[in-house]
PDB file of C-alpha atoms in Angstrom:
ATOM      1  CA  UNK A  29      71.019  92.847  78.037  1.00 91.00           C
ATOM      2  CA  UNK A  30      73.890  94.718  79.713  1.00 95.00           C
ATOM      3  CA  UNK A  31      77.257  92.958  79.554  1.00 97.00           C
ATOM      4  CA  UNK A  32      77.471  92.827  83.372  1.00 97.00           C
ATOM      5  CA  UNK A  33      74.085  91.092  83.602  1.00 97.00           C
ATOM      6  CA  UNK A  34      75.117  88.688  80.830  1.00 98.00           C
ATOM      7  CA  UNK A  35      78.276  87.753  82.768  1.00 98.00           C
ATOM      8  CA  UNK A  36      76.316  87.292  85.997  1.00 98.00           C
ATOM      9  CA  UNK A  37      73.992  84.897  84.175  1.00 98.00           C
ATOM     10  CA  UNK A  38      76.537  83.024  82.008  1.00 98.00           C
ATOM     11  CA  UNK A  39      79.134  82.623  84.791  1.00 98.00           C
ATOM     12  CA  UNK A  40      76.488  81.733  87.423  1.00 98.00           C
ATOM     13  CA  UNK A  41      77.557  84.571  89.706  1.00 98.00           C
ATOM     14  CA  UNK A  42      75.766  85.051  93.019  1.00 97.00           C
ATOM     15  CA  UNK A  43      75.658  88.027  95.415  1.00 97.00           C
ATOM     16  CA  UNK A  44      78.757  88.134  97.649  1.00 94.00           C
ATOM     17  CA  UNK A  45      78.392  89.094 101.356  1.00 91.00           C
ATOM     18  CA  UNK A  46      80.998  91.854 100.874  1.00 92.00           C
ATOM     19  CA  UNK A  47      79.161  93.279  97.819  1.00 93.00           C
ATOM     20  CA  UNK A  48      79.277  92.486  94.116  1.00 97.00           C
ATOM     21  CA  UNK A  49      78.884  89.019  92.606  1.00 98.00           C
ATOM     22  CA  UNK A  50      81.032  85.895  92.641  1.00 97.00           C
ATOM     23  CA  UNK A  51      81.332  82.225  91.760  1.00 97.00           C
ATOM     24  CA  UNK A  52      83.853  79.717  93.055  1.00 94.00           C
ATOM     25  CA  UNK A  53      85.793  78.370  90.063  1.00 95.00           C
ATOM     26  CA  UNK A  54      88.848  76.368  91.153  1.00 91.00           C
ATOM     27  CA  UNK A  55      89.967  74.659  94.324  1.00 87.00           C
ATOM     28  CA  UNK A  56      93.408  73.110  94.730  1.00 83.00           C
ATOM     29  CA  UNK A  57      94.153  69.773  96.297  1.00 79.00           C
ATOM     30  CA  UNK A  58      94.299  69.592 100.061  1.00 72.00           C
ATOM     31  CA  UNK A  59      97.865  68.672 101.015  1.00 64.00           C
ATOM     32  CA  UNK A  60      98.306  65.992 103.649  1.00 64.00           C
ATOM     33  CA  UNK A  61     100.212  68.501 105.790  1.00 61.00           C
ATOM     34  CA  UNK A  62      97.110  70.726 106.069  1.00 59.00           C
ATOM     35  CA  UNK A  63      93.922  68.682 105.922  1.00 64.00           C
ATOM     36  CA  UNK A  64      91.790  71.766 106.632  1.00 73.00           C
ATOM     37  CA  UNK A  65      92.708  73.933 103.641  1.00 78.00           C
ATOM     38  CA  UNK A  66      93.133  73.381  99.912  1.00 84.00           C
ATOM     39  CA  UNK A  67      96.346  74.799  98.472  1.00 86.00           C
ATOM     40  CA  UNK A  68      94.362  77.589  96.788  1.00 90.00           C
ATOM     41  CA  UNK A  69      90.869  78.686  95.820  1.00 94.00           C
ATOM     42  CA  UNK A  70      89.873  80.932  92.923  1.00 96.00           C
ATOM     43  CA  UNK A  71      86.722  82.906  92.158  1.00 97.00           C
ATOM     44  CA  UNK A  72      85.270  85.161  89.507  1.00 98.00           C
ATOM     45  CA  UNK A  73      84.307  88.483  91.096  1.00 98.00           C
ATOM     46  CA  UNK A  74      82.243  91.205  89.418  1.00 98.00           C
ATOM     47  CA  UNK A  75      81.338  94.706  90.518  1.00 98.00           C
ATOM     48  CA  UNK A  76      78.654  96.710  88.732  1.00 97.00           C
ATOM     49  CA  UNK A  77      78.784 100.498  88.489  1.00 94.00           C
ATOM     50  CA  UNK A  78      77.276 101.315  91.903  1.00 92.00           C
ATOM     51  CA  UNK A  79      78.524  98.223  93.748  1.00 95.00           C
ATOM     52  CA  UNK A  80      81.110  98.321  96.501  1.00 95.00           C
ATOM     53  CA  UNK A  81      83.246  95.564  97.897  1.00 97.00           C
ATOM     54  CA  UNK A  82      83.036  96.539 101.565  1.00 97.00           C
ATOM     55  CA  UNK A  83      86.083  96.574 103.816  1.00 97.00           C
ATOM     56  CA  UNK A  84      86.996  93.077 104.915  1.00 97.00           C
ATOM     57  CA  UNK A  85      90.053  91.093 105.943  1.00 97.00           C
ATOM     58  CA  UNK A  86      91.443  87.636 105.194  1.00 96.00           C
ATOM     59  CA  UNK A  87      93.996  85.471 106.999  1.00 94.00           C
ATOM     60  CA  UNK A  88      95.661  84.507 103.690  1.00 94.00           C
ATOM     61  CA  UNK A  89      97.102  86.383 100.714  1.00 96.00           C
ATOM     62  CA  UNK A  90      94.715  87.173  97.848  1.00 97.00           C
ATOM     63  CA  UNK A  91      95.967  87.689  94.295  1.00 98.00           C
ATOM     64  CA  UNK A  92      93.647  89.641  91.954  1.00 98.00           C
ATOM     65  CA  UNK A  93      93.669  89.247  88.147  1.00 98.00           C
ATOM     66  CA  UNK A  94      91.909  91.600  85.719  1.00 98.00           C
ATOM     67  CA  UNK A  95      89.652  89.957  83.114  1.00 98.00           C
ATOM     68  CA  UNK A  96      87.421  92.569  81.407  1.00 98.00           C
ATOM     69  CA  UNK A  97      85.413  95.756  81.732  1.00 98.00           C
ATOM     70  CA  UNK A  98      86.551  98.819  83.660  1.00 98.00           C
ATOM     71  CA  UNK A  99      89.470  98.943  86.055  1.00 98.00           C
ATOM     72  CA  UNK A 100      88.882  98.372  89.772  1.00 98.00           C
ATOM     73  CA  UNK A 101      90.446 100.377  92.563  1.00 98.00           C
ATOM     74  CA  UNK A 102      91.511  98.208  95.484  1.00 98.00           C
ATOM     75  CA  UNK A 103      91.469 100.236  98.709  1.00 98.00           C
ATOM     76  CA  UNK A 104      93.756  98.881 101.430  1.00 98.00           C
ATOM     77  CA  UNK A 105      94.426  99.699 105.057  1.00 98.00           C
ATOM     78  CA  UNK A 106      97.628  97.900 105.964  1.00 97.00           C
ATOM     79  CA  UNK A 107      98.215  96.489 109.477  1.00 93.00           C
ATOM     80  CA  UNK A 108     100.419  99.549 110.165  1.00 95.00           C
ATOM     81  CA  UNK A 109      97.395 101.820 109.489  1.00 96.00           C
ATOM     82  CA  UNK A 110      98.710 103.087 106.136  1.00 97.00           C
ATOM     83  CA  UNK A 111      95.942 103.592 103.556  1.00 98.00           C
ATOM     84  CA  UNK A 112      96.858 102.997  99.920  1.00 98.00           C
ATOM     85  CA  UNK A 113      95.226 102.044  96.627  1.00 98.00           C
ATOM     86  CA  UNK A 114      96.142  99.952  93.603  1.00 98.00           C
ATOM     87  CA  UNK A 115      94.299 100.090  90.284  1.00 98.00           C
ATOM     88  CA  UNK A 116      93.625  96.696  88.723  1.00 98.00           C
ATOM     89  CA  UNK A 117      93.323  97.000  84.949  1.00 98.00           C
ATOM     90  CA  UNK A 118      95.139  96.880  81.634  1.00 98.00           C
ATOM     91  CA  UNK A 119      96.049 100.535  80.990  1.00 97.00           C
ATOM     92  CA  UNK A 120      99.669 100.257  82.102  1.00 97.00           C
ATOM     93  CA  UNK A 121     100.424 103.820  80.903  1.00 98.00           C
ATOM     94  CA  UNK A 122      97.872 105.124  83.447  1.00 96.00           C
ATOM     95  CA  UNK A 123      99.459 103.097  86.252  1.00 97.00           C
ATOM     96  CA  UNK A 124      96.991 100.209  86.181  1.00 98.00           C
ATOM     97  CA  UNK A 125      98.304  96.730  86.900  1.00 98.00           C
ATOM     98  CA  UNK A 126      96.842  93.457  85.540  1.00 98.00           C
ATOM     99  CA  UNK A 127      97.597  91.688  88.840  1.00 98.00           C
ATOM    100  CA  UNK A 128      97.504  93.023  92.408  1.00 98.00           C
ATOM    101  CA  UNK A 129      98.456  91.194  95.602  1.00 98.00           C
ATOM    102  CA  UNK A 130      96.613  91.925  98.846  1.00 98.00           C
ATOM    103  CA  UNK A 131      98.696  90.585 101.728  1.00 97.00           C
ATOM    104  CA  UNK A 132      97.035  88.673 104.568  1.00 96.00           C
ATOM    105  CA  UNK A 133      95.907  90.869 107.444  1.00 96.00           C
ATOM    106  CA  UNK A 134      95.256  93.869 105.175  1.00 98.00           C
ATOM    107  CA  UNK A 135      91.784  95.395 105.423  1.00 98.00           C
ATOM    108  CA  UNK A 136      90.541  95.971 101.888  1.00 98.00           C
ATOM    109  CA  UNK A 137      87.597  96.667  99.623  1.00 98.00           C
ATOM    110  CA  UNK A 138      87.152  97.742  96.017  1.00 98.00           C
ATOM    111  CA  UNK A 139      85.243 100.005  93.665  1.00 98.00           C
ATOM    112  CA  UNK A 140      84.813  99.862  89.895  1.00 98.00           C
ATOM    113  CA  UNK A 141      85.903 102.801  87.754  1.00 96.00           C
ATOM    114  CA  UNK A 142      83.133 102.465  85.123  1.00 96.00           C
ATOM    115  CA  UNK A 143      80.146 100.281  84.182  1.00 97.00           C
ATOM    116  CA  UNK A 144      81.472  96.957  85.499  1.00 98.00           C
ATOM    117  CA  UNK A 145      84.676  95.054  86.149  1.00 98.00           C
ATOM    118  CA  UNK A 146      85.225  91.286  86.027  1.00 98.00           C
ATOM    119  CA  UNK A 147      88.259  89.987  87.887  1.00 98.00           C
ATOM    120  CA  UNK A 148      89.606  86.747  89.286  1.00 98.00           C
ATOM    121  CA  UNK A 149      90.747  86.361  92.880  1.00 98.00           C
ATOM    122  CA  UNK A 150      92.967  83.523  94.096  1.00 97.00           C
ATOM    123  CA  UNK A 151      93.526  82.918  97.799  1.00 95.00           C
ATOM    124  CA  UNK A 152      96.399  80.794  99.099  1.00 91.00           C
ATOM    125  CA  UNK A 153      96.071  78.820 101.280  1.00 88.00           C
ATOM    126  CA  UNK A 154      92.493  78.328 100.174  1.00 87.00           C
ATOM    127  CA  UNK A 155      89.655  80.610 101.238  1.00 87.00           C
ATOM    128  CA  UNK A 156      87.283  79.672 104.041  1.00 84.00           C
ATOM    129  CA  UNK A 157      84.484  81.947 105.280  1.00 82.00           C
ATOM    130  CA  UNK A 158      85.718  81.292 108.843  1.00 84.00           C
ATOM    131  CA  UNK A 159      88.790  83.383 107.910  1.00 86.00           C
ATOM    132  CA  UNK A 160      86.698  86.287 106.522  1.00 89.00           C
ATOM    133  CA  UNK A 161      85.969  89.375 108.639  1.00 93.00           C
ATOM    134  CA  UNK A 162      83.541  92.000 107.313  1.00 94.00           C
ATOM    135  CA  UNK A 163      83.836  95.326 109.155  1.00 95.00           C
ATOM    136  CA  UNK A 164      81.248  97.896 110.180  1.00 94.00           C
ATOM    137  CA  UNK A 165      81.804 101.625 109.960  1.00 95.00           C
ATOM    138  CA  UNK A 166      82.001 101.968 113.740  1.00 95.00           C
ATOM    139  CA  UNK A 167      84.639  99.233 114.105  1.00 94.00           C
ATOM    140  CA  UNK A 168      86.982 100.801 111.568  1.00 96.00           C
ATOM    141  CA  UNK A 169      86.437 104.420 112.637  1.00 96.00           C
ATOM    142  CA  UNK A 170      87.471 103.451 116.166  1.00 95.00           C
ATOM    143  CA  UNK A 171      90.698 101.920 114.827  1.00 95.00           C
ATOM    144  CA  UNK A 172      91.498 104.300 111.944  1.00 97.00           C
ATOM    145  CA  UNK A 173      89.785 107.682 112.460  1.00 96.00           C
ATOM    146  CA  UNK A 174      92.279 109.277 110.059  1.00 97.00           C
ATOM    147  CA  UNK A 175      90.610 107.380 107.168  1.00 97.00           C
ATOM    148  CA  UNK A 176      87.051 108.546 107.857  1.00 96.00           C
ATOM    149  CA  UNK A 177      86.166 109.399 104.240  1.00 97.00           C
ATOM    150  CA  UNK A 178      87.000 106.014 102.680  1.00 97.00           C
ATOM    151  CA  UNK A 179      85.698 104.095 105.696  1.00 97.00           C
ATOM    152  CA  UNK A 180      82.306 105.795 105.304  1.00 95.00           C
ATOM    153  CA  UNK A 181      82.276 104.822 101.608  1.00 96.00           C
ATOM    154  CA  UNK A 182      83.307 101.184 102.012  1.00 96.00           C
ATOM    155  CA  UNK A 183      81.692  99.896 105.185  1.00 94.00           C
ATOM    156  CA  UNK A 184      78.314  98.563 106.100  1.00 81.00           C
ATOM    157  CA  UNK A 185      76.514 101.053 108.288  1.00 77.00           C
ATOM    158  CA  UNK A 186      75.992 100.071 111.922  1.00 70.00           C
ATOM    159  CA  UNK A 187      72.410  99.271 112.884  1.00 58.00           C
TER     160      UNK A 187
END
């Protein structure tokens, strides 16, 4: 059995709407000051070789932690329209970082740079699917035509 398939089975990972596989792991207490959101939520997230995490956006910061496998490239379009990448991994000499922060409002997706990558993602305040926007190719090309190549790679095609 491939290591990625073993992790999917052993960690009870399920398909994620953005692509890849995930399982909710931790959820912080809900403070009295914000009865709608826990302080944080944390998931395991896995991409296999040909998987893509399609461009999406959250209303809270998301902190990514590398666990094992190949490095992931996190592709980001900042609110200003600037496109940039960060590589999440353990090869510091190659510029990889074991933790990467994606600020709220950033449009982002990811790709794996090998067979598979297992990471952790923590959102604070806690994640809620109501705060999750998954973009189509058409939506992003209208807003950011200068990023056509990466948008075509990391968006769901319009029907």
